[in-house]
Tab-separated table of C-alpha atoms in Angstrom:
chain	number	residue	atom	x	y	z
A	110	MET	CA	-0.006	0.266	-0.224
A	111	SER	CA	1.163	3.108	-0.720
A	112	ASP	CA	1.448	6.420	1.263
A	113	THR	CA	-1.440	8.172	-0.718
A	114	GLU	CA	-3.669	4.964	-0.156
A	115	LEU	CA	-3.242	4.891	3.751
A	116	ASN	CA	-5.647	6.991	6.234
A	117	LEU	CA	-2.794	8.704	8.303
A	118	GLN	CA	-5.403	10.132	10.755
A	119	PRO	CA	-6.657	7.239	13.192
A	120	TYR	CA	-2.947	6.767	14.153
A	121	TRP	CA	-2.147	9.226	16.924
A	122	MET	CA	2.001	8.713	16.829
A	123	PRO	CA	3.652	9.019	19.862
A	124	PHE	CA	6.331	11.420	20.814
A	125	SER	CA	5.665	12.744	17.056
A	126	HIS	CA	4.778	15.939	15.649
A	127	ASN	CA	1.585	14.203	14.075
A	128	ARG	CA	0.369	17.388	11.877
A	129	TYR	CA	4.161	17.964	10.309
A	130	TYR	CA	4.193	14.513	9.686
A	131	LYS	CA	0.539	13.779	8.127
A	132	HIS	CA	-0.170	16.865	6.584
A	133	ASP	CA	2.580	17.358	4.190
A	134	ALA	CA	3.916	14.499	1.939
A	135	GLU	CA	7.534	16.178	1.580
A	136	HIS	CA	7.511	16.013	5.811
A	137	ARG	CA	6.976	11.971	5.081
A	138	VAL	CA	10.096	11.313	2.505
A	139	HIS	CA	12.032	8.069	3.544
A	140	ARG	CA	10.163	7.916	6.940
A	141	MET	CA	7.786	5.157	6.181
A	142	LEU	CA	9.463	2.012	7.491
A	143	ALA	CA	8.939	-1.433	5.204
A	144	ARG	CA	11.719	-3.762	6.649
A	145	ALA	CA	14.774	-4.278	8.526
A	146	GLU	CA	17.901	-6.310	8.403
A	147	GLY	CA	21.342	-5.598	10.104
A	148	SER	CA	22.328	-2.060	10.600
A	149	TYR	CA	19.759	-1.045	8.050
A	150	TYR	CA	15.927	-0.195	7.446
A	151	TRP	CA	14.530	0.049	4.263
A	152	THR	CA	11.633	2.409	3.394
A	153	THR	CA	8.368	1.712	1.657
A	154	GLU	CA	9.900	3.626	-1.462
A	155	GLY	CA	12.718	1.197	-1.280
A	156	HIS	CA	15.398	3.819	0.376
A	157	LYS	CA	18.066	2.157	2.270
A	158	LEU	CA	18.829	3.793	5.847
A	159	TYR	CA	21.735	3.367	8.013
A	160	ASP	CA	20.230	2.821	11.537
A	161	ALA	CA	22.209	5.380	13.723
A	162	LEU	CA	20.135	5.177	16.590
A	163	SER	CA	19.726	0.837	17.046
A	164	GLY	CA	16.165	1.158	16.662
A	165	LEU	CA	15.418	3.495	19.621
A	166	TRP	CA	18.596	2.530	21.418
A	167	CYS	CA	17.068	-0.851	21.341
A	168	CYS	CA	18.693	-3.317	18.901
A	169	GLY	CA	22.151	-3.095	19.400
A	170	LEU	CA	22.767	-6.474	17.790
A	171	GLY	CA	21.107	-4.767	14.714
A	172	HIS	CA	17.546	-6.024	13.309
A	173	ARG	CA	16.338	-9.459	12.645
A	174	HIS	CA	19.577	-11.370	13.853
A	175	PRO	CA	18.662	-15.120	12.975
A	176	LYS	CA	19.398	-16.413	16.524
A	177	LEU	CA	16.939	-14.040	17.976
A	178	VAL	CA	14.351	-14.643	14.942
A	179	GLU	CA	15.021	-18.224	15.481
A	180	ALA	CA	14.438	-18.364	19.224
A	181	VAL	CA	11.014	-16.781	19.039
A	182	LYS	CA	9.902	-18.766	16.290
A	183	GLN	CA	10.713	-22.216	18.480
A	184	GLN	CA	9.086	-20.212	21.495
A	185	LEU	CA	5.743	-20.008	19.754
A	186	ASP	CA	5.717	-23.943	18.690
A	187	VAL	CA	5.697	-24.676	22.396
A	188	LEU	CA	4.408	-21.756	24.500
A	189	ASP	CA	2.391	-18.493	23.748
A	190	TYR	CA	1.760	-16.860	26.796
A	191	GLY	CA	1.927	-18.142	30.443
A	192	THR	CA	0.302	-16.384	33.412
A	193	ALA	CA	2.840	-14.784	36.117
A	194	PHE	CA	0.987	-14.862	39.023
A	195	GLN	CA	1.379	-17.794	40.933
A	196	MET	CA	2.850	-19.408	37.914
A	197	ALA	CA	6.128	-19.467	36.114
A	198	THR	CA	8.181	-21.516	33.427
A	199	PRO	CA	11.691	-22.716	33.923
A	200	GLN	CA	13.157	-20.158	31.199
A	201	VAL	CA	12.261	-16.948	33.307
A	202	PHE	CA	13.870	-18.535	36.326
A	203	ARG	CA	17.056	-19.403	33.997
A	204	LEU	CA	16.602	-15.655	32.370
A	205	ALA	CA	16.726	-13.872	35.835
A	206	GLU	CA	19.654	-15.959	37.244
A	207	ARG	CA	21.762	-14.829	34.101
A	208	ILE	CA	20.643	-11.205	34.231
A	209	ALA	CA	21.957	-11.302	37.901
A	210	ALA	CA	25.044	-13.017	37.077
A	211	GLN	CA	26.265	-10.129	34.657
A	212	ALA	CA	25.165	-7.780	37.553
A	213	PRO	CA	27.257	-5.733	39.853
A	214	ALA	CA	27.871	-7.779	43.012
A	215	GLY	CA	24.968	-7.833	45.236
A	216	LEU	CA	22.304	-7.209	42.684
A	217	GLU	CA	20.992	-10.758	43.147
A	218	HIS	CA	17.155	-10.248	42.133
A	219	VAL	CA	15.153	-9.526	38.998
A	220	PHE	CA	11.442	-8.602	38.800
A	221	PHE	CA	10.205	-8.407	35.042
A	222	CYS	CA	7.830	-6.019	33.288
A	223	ASN	CA	7.387	-4.606	29.920
A	224	SER	CA	9.107	-1.320	29.028
A	225	GLY	CA	11.476	1.212	30.403
A	226	SER	CA	8.545	3.231	32.069
A	227	GLU	CA	7.471	0.418	33.866
A	228	ALA	CA	10.646	-0.361	35.201
A	229	VAL	CA	10.868	2.882	36.883
A	230	ASP	CA	7.889	2.895	38.615
A	231	THR	CA	8.626	-0.868	39.544
A	232	ALA	CA	11.876	0.559	41.298
A	233	LEU	CA	10.020	3.847	42.671
A	234	LYS	CA	7.290	1.417	44.362
A	235	THR	CA	10.027	-0.765	45.518
A	236	ALA	CA	11.813	1.826	47.087
A	237	LEU	CA	8.999	3.301	48.911
A	238	ALA	CA	7.979	-0.166	50.036
A	239	TYR	CA	11.380	-1.261	50.976
A	240	HIS	CA	11.656	1.775	53.653
A	241	ARG	CA	8.115	0.644	54.886
A	242	VAL	CA	8.908	-2.984	55.676
A	243	ARG	CA	11.859	-1.686	57.369
A	244	GLY	CA	10.068	0.690	59.784
A	245	GLU	CA	10.706	4.119	57.790
A	246	ALA	CA	7.670	4.642	56.433
A	247	GLN	CA	8.615	8.097	56.517
A	248	ARG	CA	10.807	8.120	53.469
A	249	THR	CA	8.583	9.052	50.816
A	250	ARG	CA	10.250	11.521	49.056
A	251	PHE	CA	12.246	10.752	45.665
A	252	ILE	CA	15.017	12.723	44.307
A	253	GLY	CA	15.321	12.783	40.505
A	254	ARG	CA	17.588	14.919	38.160
A	255	GLU	CA	16.816	18.372	35.943
A	256	LYS	CA	16.962	17.222	32.240
A	257	GLY	CA	16.258	13.392	33.367
A	258	TYR	CA	14.110	10.851	31.699
A	259	HIS	CA	12.446	7.950	33.068
A	260	GLY	CA	9.893	7.263	31.078
A	261	VAL	CA	5.881	8.453	30.840
A	262	GLY	CA	3.939	6.815	33.825
A	263	PHE	CA	3.346	9.242	36.575
A	264	GLY	CA	6.229	8.272	38.912
A	265	GLY	CA	8.738	8.200	35.749
A	266	ILE	CA	7.467	11.901	34.833
A	267	SER	CA	7.676	13.156	38.675
A	268	VAL	CA	11.304	12.252	38.731
A	269	GLY	CA	12.002	13.091	35.403
A	270	GLY	CA	13.343	16.455	34.683
A	271	MET	CA	12.091	17.233	31.071
A	272	VAL	CA	9.640	20.404	31.111
A	273	ALA	CA	7.753	19.311	27.717
A	274	ASN	CA	7.300	15.717	29.540
A	275	ARG	CA	5.821	17.472	32.716
A	276	LYS	CA	3.990	20.859	31.800
A	277	MET	CA	0.950	18.925	31.312
A	278	PHE	CA	0.476	16.418	33.948
A	279	ALA	CA	1.498	18.329	37.175
A	280	ALA	CA	-1.867	17.631	38.955
A	281	GLY	CA	-1.186	13.725	38.594
A	282	MET	CA	2.508	13.790	39.757
A	283	LEU	CA	3.937	12.468	42.982
A	284	PRO	CA	3.634	14.988	45.859
A	285	GLY	CA	7.356	15.792	47.401
A	286	VAL	CA	9.570	15.133	44.681
A	287	ASP	CA	12.617	17.354	44.078
A	288	HIS	CA	15.334	17.686	41.658
A	289	LEU	CA	19.362	17.647	41.483
A	290	PRO	CA	20.686	20.276	38.818
A	291	HIS	CA	21.384	18.777	35.495
A	292	THR	CA	25.036	18.675	34.664
A	293	HIS	CA	24.676	20.007	31.080
A	294	ASN	CA	26.861	23.170	31.041
A	295	LEU	CA	28.002	24.266	27.742
A	296	GLN	CA	30.422	27.023	28.789
A	297	GLN	CA	32.463	24.400	30.893
A	298	MET	CA	32.168	21.565	29.119
A	299	ALA	CA	31.538	22.143	25.339
A	300	PHE	CA	32.910	19.619	23.017
A	301	SER	CA	34.479	17.359	25.937
A	302	ARG	CA	35.569	13.971	24.986
A	303	GLY	CA	34.157	11.527	27.104
A	304	GLU	CA	33.747	12.408	30.937
A	305	PRO	CA	33.678	16.093	31.455
A	306	ASP	CA	36.284	17.457	33.996
A	307	TYR	CA	34.044	20.088	35.305
A	308	GLY	CA	30.954	19.309	36.906
A	309	THR	CA	31.704	16.991	39.940
A	310	HIS	CA	30.633	19.172	42.541
A	311	LEU	CA	27.126	19.174	41.398
A	312	ALA	CA	26.694	15.892	43.114
A	313	ASP	CA	27.001	17.499	46.323
A	314	GLU	CA	23.894	19.270	45.377
A	315	LEU	CA	22.016	16.374	47.052
A	316	GLU	CA	23.500	17.431	50.406
A	317	ARG	CA	21.440	20.915	50.001
A	318	LEU	CA	18.471	18.697	49.500
A	319	VAL	CA	19.094	16.387	52.285
A	320	ALA	CA	19.347	19.613	54.675
A	321	LEU	CA	16.227	21.108	53.097
A	322	HIS	CA	13.951	18.036	53.486
A	323	ASP	CA	16.008	15.741	56.097
A	324	ALA	CA	17.111	12.460	55.119
A	325	SER	CA	14.737	10.473	57.359
A	326	THR	CA	11.925	11.573	54.786
A	327	ILE	CA	14.012	10.799	51.431
A	328	ALA	CA	13.126	7.013	50.042
A	329	ALA	CA	15.651	7.098	46.922
A	330	VAL	CA	17.840	9.035	44.251
A	331	ILE	CA	16.851	7.979	40.665
A	332	VAL	CA	19.233	8.933	37.742
A	333	GLU	CA	20.328	7.727	34.189
A	334	PRO	CA	24.079	7.064	34.426
A	335	MET	CA	24.537	8.508	31.153
A	336	GLN	CA	21.338	10.695	29.947
A	337	GLY	CA	20.371	9.533	26.434
A	338	SER	CA	17.287	11.115	25.708
A	339	ALA	CA	18.492	14.426	27.247
A	340	GLY	CA	20.818	14.249	24.159
A	341	VAL	CA	23.945	12.086	25.306
A	342	ILE	CA	24.810	14.395	28.995
A	343	VAL	CA	27.691	12.375	30.092
A	344	PRO	CA	28.338	12.762	33.575
A	345	PRO	CA	31.467	14.337	35.078
A	346	LYS	CA	34.147	12.610	36.343
A	347	GLY	CA	33.731	11.117	39.606
A	348	TYR	CA	29.996	12.499	40.008
A	349	LEU	CA	28.495	9.258	40.437
A	350	LYS	CA	30.757	7.646	42.789
A	351	ARG	CA	30.151	10.802	44.683
A	352	LEU	CA	26.017	10.347	44.641
A	353	ARG	CA	27.045	6.912	45.738
A	354	GLU	CA	28.954	7.820	48.783
A	355	LEU	CA	26.191	10.684	49.806
A	356	CYS	CA	23.031	8.328	49.392
A	357	SER	CA	24.929	5.342	51.403
A	358	LYS	CA	25.929	8.279	54.209
A	359	HIS	CA	22.156	9.282	54.673
A	360	GLY	CA	20.237	5.735	54.119
A	361	ILE	CA	19.204	6.432	50.593
A	362	LEU	CA	18.749	4.144	48.066
A	363	LEU	CA	20.266	4.876	44.467
A	364	ILE	CA	18.851	3.891	41.497
A	365	PHE	CA	20.300	3.892	38.376
A	366	ASP	CA	17.966	4.014	35.330
A	367	GLU	CA	19.797	1.921	32.759
A	368	VAL	CA	16.831	1.159	30.090
A	369	ILE	CA	19.399	2.845	27.679
A	370	THR	CA	22.611	1.808	29.166
A	371	ALA	CA	22.048	-1.784	30.011
A	372	PHE	CA	23.488	-4.673	27.897
A	373	GLY	CA	26.393	-3.186	25.435
A	374	ARG	CA	26.256	0.315	25.233
A	375	MET	CA	28.704	1.105	27.688
A	376	GLY	CA	31.106	-2.003	26.383
A	377	LYS	CA	29.460	-3.591	29.708
A	378	PRO	CA	26.566	-5.104	30.591
A	379	PHE	CA	26.044	-2.298	32.889
A	380	ALA	CA	26.924	0.962	33.029
A	381	ALA	CA	27.327	0.628	36.803
A	382	GLN	CA	30.495	-1.413	36.093
A	383	TYR	CA	31.931	0.930	33.473
A	384	TRP	CA	31.668	3.659	36.088
A	385	ASP	CA	32.581	1.019	39.081
A	386	VAL	CA	29.335	2.408	41.069
A	387	THR	CA	27.063	-0.060	42.402
A	388	PRO	CA	23.351	1.367	42.997
A	389	ASP	CA	20.771	-0.538	45.119
A	390	LEU	CA	18.369	-1.220	42.157
A	391	ILE	CA	18.847	-0.981	38.387
A	392	THR	CA	16.065	-0.795	35.661
A	393	PHE	CA	16.324	-2.019	32.185
A	394	ALA	CA	14.675	-2.500	28.967
A	395	LYS	CA	15.126	-2.159	25.441
A	396	GLY	CA	18.834	-4.134	24.992
A	397	VAL	CA	17.571	-6.900	27.027
A	398	ASN	CA	16.366	-8.913	24.128
A	399	ASN	CA	16.951	-6.450	21.384
A	400	GLY	CA	13.871	-4.887	21.141
A	401	LEU	CA	12.204	-8.057	19.510
A	402	VAL	CA	9.254	-8.233	22.174
A	403	PRO	CA	8.556	-5.420	24.834
A	404	MET	CA	10.664	-6.342	28.187
A	405	GLY	CA	11.808	-4.409	30.870
A	406	GLY	CA	12.541	-4.881	34.263
A	407	VAL	CA	14.509	-4.103	37.762
A	408	ILE	CA	17.246	-5.725	39.177
A	409	ALA	CA	17.268	-5.308	43.702
A	410	SER	CA	20.004	-5.943	46.045
A	411	LYS	CA	19.860	-8.778	48.277
A	412	SER	CA	19.045	-6.851	51.196
A	413	ILE	CA	15.961	-5.011	49.345
A	414	TYR	CA	14.477	-8.248	48.416
A	415	ASP	CA	15.280	-10.320	51.973
A	416	ALA	CA	13.605	-7.310	53.636
A	417	PHE	CA	10.384	-8.020	51.781
A	418	MET	CA	10.817	-11.873	52.401
A	419	THR	CA	8.937	-11.980	55.766
A	420	GLY	CA	5.479	-12.921	57.548
A	421	PRO	CA	3.852	-16.057	56.465
A	422	GLU	CA	4.962	-17.354	53.847
A	423	HIS	CA	1.600	-18.481	51.939
A	424	MET	CA	0.700	-14.447	51.769
A	425	VAL	CA	1.865	-12.282	48.995
A	426	GLU	CA	5.073	-10.482	49.615
A	427	PHE	CA	4.758	-7.500	47.064
A	428	PHE	CA	1.329	-6.338	45.538
A	429	HIS	CA	2.950	-5.534	42.397
A	430	GLY	CA	3.037	-6.958	38.676
A	431	TYR	CA	2.257	-7.110	35.232
A	432	THR	CA	-0.129	-9.169	33.126
A	433	TYR	CA	2.883	-9.581	30.549
A	434	SER	CA	5.894	-9.647	33.074
A	435	GLY	CA	8.157	-12.262	32.110
A	436	HIS	CA	6.395	-12.720	28.853
A	437	ALA	CA	7.471	-15.917	27.017
A	438	LEU	CA	8.469	-14.852	23.636
A	439	ALA	CA	10.462	-11.807	25.611
A	440	VAL	CA	12.218	-14.548	27.325
A	441	ALA	CA	13.196	-16.360	24.658
A	442	ALA	CA	14.495	-13.391	22.609
A	443	ALA	CA	16.147	-12.364	25.832
A	444	HIS	CA	18.105	-15.528	26.152
A	445	ALA	CA	19.156	-15.545	22.639
A	446	THR	CA	20.164	-12.055	22.923
A	447	LEU	CA	22.748	-13.106	25.555
A	448	ASP	CA	23.757	-15.863	24.021
A	449	VAL	CA	24.865	-13.421	20.963
A	450	HIS	CA	26.451	-11.101	23.242
A	451	GLY	CA	28.539	-14.232	24.697
A	452	GLU	CA	29.104	-15.832	21.127
A	453	GLU	CA	30.338	-13.086	18.840
A	454	GLY	CA	31.990	-10.811	21.778
A	455	THR	CA	29.473	-7.958	21.071
A	456	TYR	CA	30.860	-5.860	24.290
A	457	ALA	CA	34.499	-6.388	22.836
A	458	GLN	CA	33.234	-4.719	19.692
A	459	VAL	CA	31.454	-1.561	21.486
A	460	ASN	CA	34.878	-1.132	23.039
A	461	ALA	CA	36.571	-1.278	19.849
A	462	LEU	CA	33.904	1.227	17.999
A	463	SER	CA	33.936	3.963	20.862
A	464	PRO	CA	37.223	5.647	19.953
A	465	VAL	CA	36.230	5.478	16.307
A	466	LEU	CA	32.985	7.344	17.124
A	467	GLU	CA	34.522	9.674	18.972
A	468	GLU	CA	37.007	10.641	16.415
A	469	VAL	CA	34.552	10.938	13.539
A	470	VAL	CA	31.833	12.802	15.409
A	471	HIS	CA	34.569	15.222	17.057
A	472	SER	CA	35.582	15.626	13.538
A	473	LEU	CA	32.701	17.935	12.861
A	474	LYS	CA	33.774	20.627	15.486
A	475	GLY	CA	33.851	23.759	13.811
A	476	GLU	CA	30.831	23.237	11.251
A	477	ALA	CA	28.484	25.891	11.314
A	478	ASN	CA	26.026	26.235	14.100
A	479	VAL	CA	27.546	23.851	16.142
A	480	ILE	CA	27.887	24.497	19.616
A	481	ASP	CA	28.931	21.043	21.453
A	482	ILE	CA	29.884	17.422	20.491
A	483	ARG	CA	29.696	14.987	23.088
A	484	ASN	CA	30.593	11.368	23.356
A	485	CYS	CA	30.497	8.229	25.959
A	486	GLN	CA	31.249	4.992	24.406
A	487	LEU	CA	29.215	4.074	21.785
A	488	ALA	CA	26.600	6.934	22.232
A	489	ALA	CA	27.465	10.722	20.992
A	490	ALA	CA	25.379	13.750	20.083
A	491	VAL	CA	26.064	17.251	18.117
A	492	GLU	CA	24.201	20.182	19.624
A	493	PHE	CA	23.275	23.162	17.400
A	494	ALA	CA	22.335	26.790	17.507
A	495	PRO	CA	18.643	27.139	17.607
A	496	ILE	CA	17.004	29.288	15.017
A	497	ASP	CA	15.703	32.362	16.108
A	498	GLY	CA	12.339	31.419	17.280
A	499	LYS	CA	11.989	28.046	16.072
A	500	PRO	CA	13.452	26.134	18.774
A	501	GLY	CA	14.193	22.711	17.496
A	502	LEU	CA	13.777	23.783	13.476
A	503	ARG	CA	17.302	23.366	12.671
A	504	ALA	CA	17.937	19.509	13.876
A	505	ILE	CA	14.554	18.425	12.009
A	506	ARG	CA	16.166	20.047	9.110
A	507	VAL	CA	19.552	18.263	9.702
A	508	PHE	CA	17.359	15.095	10.296
A	509	GLU	CA	15.669	15.056	6.984
A	510	GLU	CA	18.731	16.273	5.191
A	511	ALA	CA	20.291	13.169	6.489
A	512	LEU	CA	17.477	10.888	5.442
A	513	LYS	CA	17.980	11.850	1.915
A	514	ARG	CA	21.424	11.013	2.167
A	515	GLY	CA	20.618	7.392	3.513
A	516	VAL	CA	21.145	7.945	7.268
A	517	LEU	CA	18.463	7.854	10.129
A	518	PHE	CA	19.481	9.900	13.161
A	519	ARG	CA	17.589	10.620	16.471
A	520	PHE	CA	16.580	14.311	17.029
A	521	THR	CA	15.705	16.157	20.445
A	522	GLY	CA	15.311	20.021	21.074
A	523	ASP	CA	18.248	21.071	18.609
A	524	ILE	CA	20.302	17.950	19.435
A	525	ILE	CA	21.109	15.082	16.787
A	526	ALA	CA	22.017	12.070	18.875
A	527	MET	CA	23.846	8.780	17.494
A	528	GLY	CA	23.692	5.235	19.061
A	529	PRO	CA	25.061	2.867	16.550
A	530	THR	CA	24.183	-0.877	16.226
A	531	PHE	CA	27.144	-2.777	18.134
A	532	VAL	CA	27.638	-4.602	14.906
A	533	SER	CA	28.661	-1.318	12.756
A	534	SER	CA	31.747	-1.342	11.057
A	535	PRO	CA	34.302	1.744	11.323
A	536	ASP	CA	33.710	2.625	7.842
A	537	GLU	CA	29.833	2.754	8.342
A	538	LEU	CA	30.549	5.386	11.384
A	539	SER	CA	32.797	7.097	9.143
A	540	ASN	CA	30.259	7.586	6.631
A	541	MET	CA	27.501	8.154	9.122
A	542	ALA	CA	29.480	11.165	10.151
A	543	GLU	CA	30.251	12.400	6.379
A	544	VAL	CA	26.389	12.242	6.039
A	545	LEU	CA	25.618	14.342	9.123
A	546	ARG	CA	28.505	17.082	7.754
A	547	ALA	CA	26.874	17.051	4.651
A	548	SER	CA	23.237	17.492	6.098
A	549	ILE	CA	24.804	20.473	8.586
A	550	ARG	CA	25.859	22.128	5.487
A	551	ALA	CA	22.710	21.460	3.583
A	552	ALA	CA	20.433	22.495	6.313
A	553	GLY	CA	21.880	25.650	6.709
């Protein structure tokens, strides 16, 4: 079916400029996907696109990896859906064991859900309930961070710090949430390679919030180790370690939102290991099964899990879960994903590609309207000066020019973000950067 034969109106597109996309055919050129394989999409026009963001930070192994596809097909032959309440499958227990084995020491228990948003809300509920079962029910406050993105549940947008995601929903947000300042400082950090030298002191803002609210009221601090959705904002050197020290000092749980960073993006199973900082809870989704079937989860420390395991054994310990927790197809895809990581050495591939990405993206310094370039392992972003009175439009124009030249980037505000597949080649990364250069020049 061609674009002109489609009725575009019934579908309310998520996080999309619906009118821009639907009302002008020029704005849809090369934006209707038909198929995918490896590091590439093909559009309905037959136009080939290099996937510069691994789907949406999901498909690090590329698209339609044969071992993952086969695993899901085989699972359908034996079990499609099994209830997760009071029942389970052997495969879901084995998957939890495998994930816990790759997690930082002490994080031993895995609770499955279906998305990053659900994982965040699960982690927040876990933190709240943990303090309650320990006799500290007054610890109800959460601390997020400005510019943070933690999904779209009411818990996630409450602790999140992106204005556009929050402004319409104030009436439904959690009470008593506060925020650390963000670490995005162009005057001090612009064009940093990897972790900026400036900004470690910003973690000490937690002490100010503790003094304001009292530590005894704070349940948890939640941060993304590397902020992806805000445009690859990289933590300053020592920042995460300092947050860990302060949370431990005040009895506050530390949650790492690793929905983007877990399972390879940082060249390790978890960003916590890349930065050598162990939180109390880790959220994950996206890369756990390469985006094949919706899946998310939370990894909890042994001490958190044990705190719930009290009272009569026949009683439910934690009144929380989802119809599709540990869905059989998602579990099969996750097992296959972990198999491929081990068999094909994808974490080593990420570590080998990361310096290549750093070099090619920083070669764009000096291009017109480029005000910052930043990178962290296999993630990078280029930020532009906005067009007067039309914030965000410059990045859209660069995005559309890149589509013409065969590369699909991610735009957010006036930022172009990149998170290439782990199976990309150095030549593909170099070509991606040159397409971005040409697109910047063409967009003006």
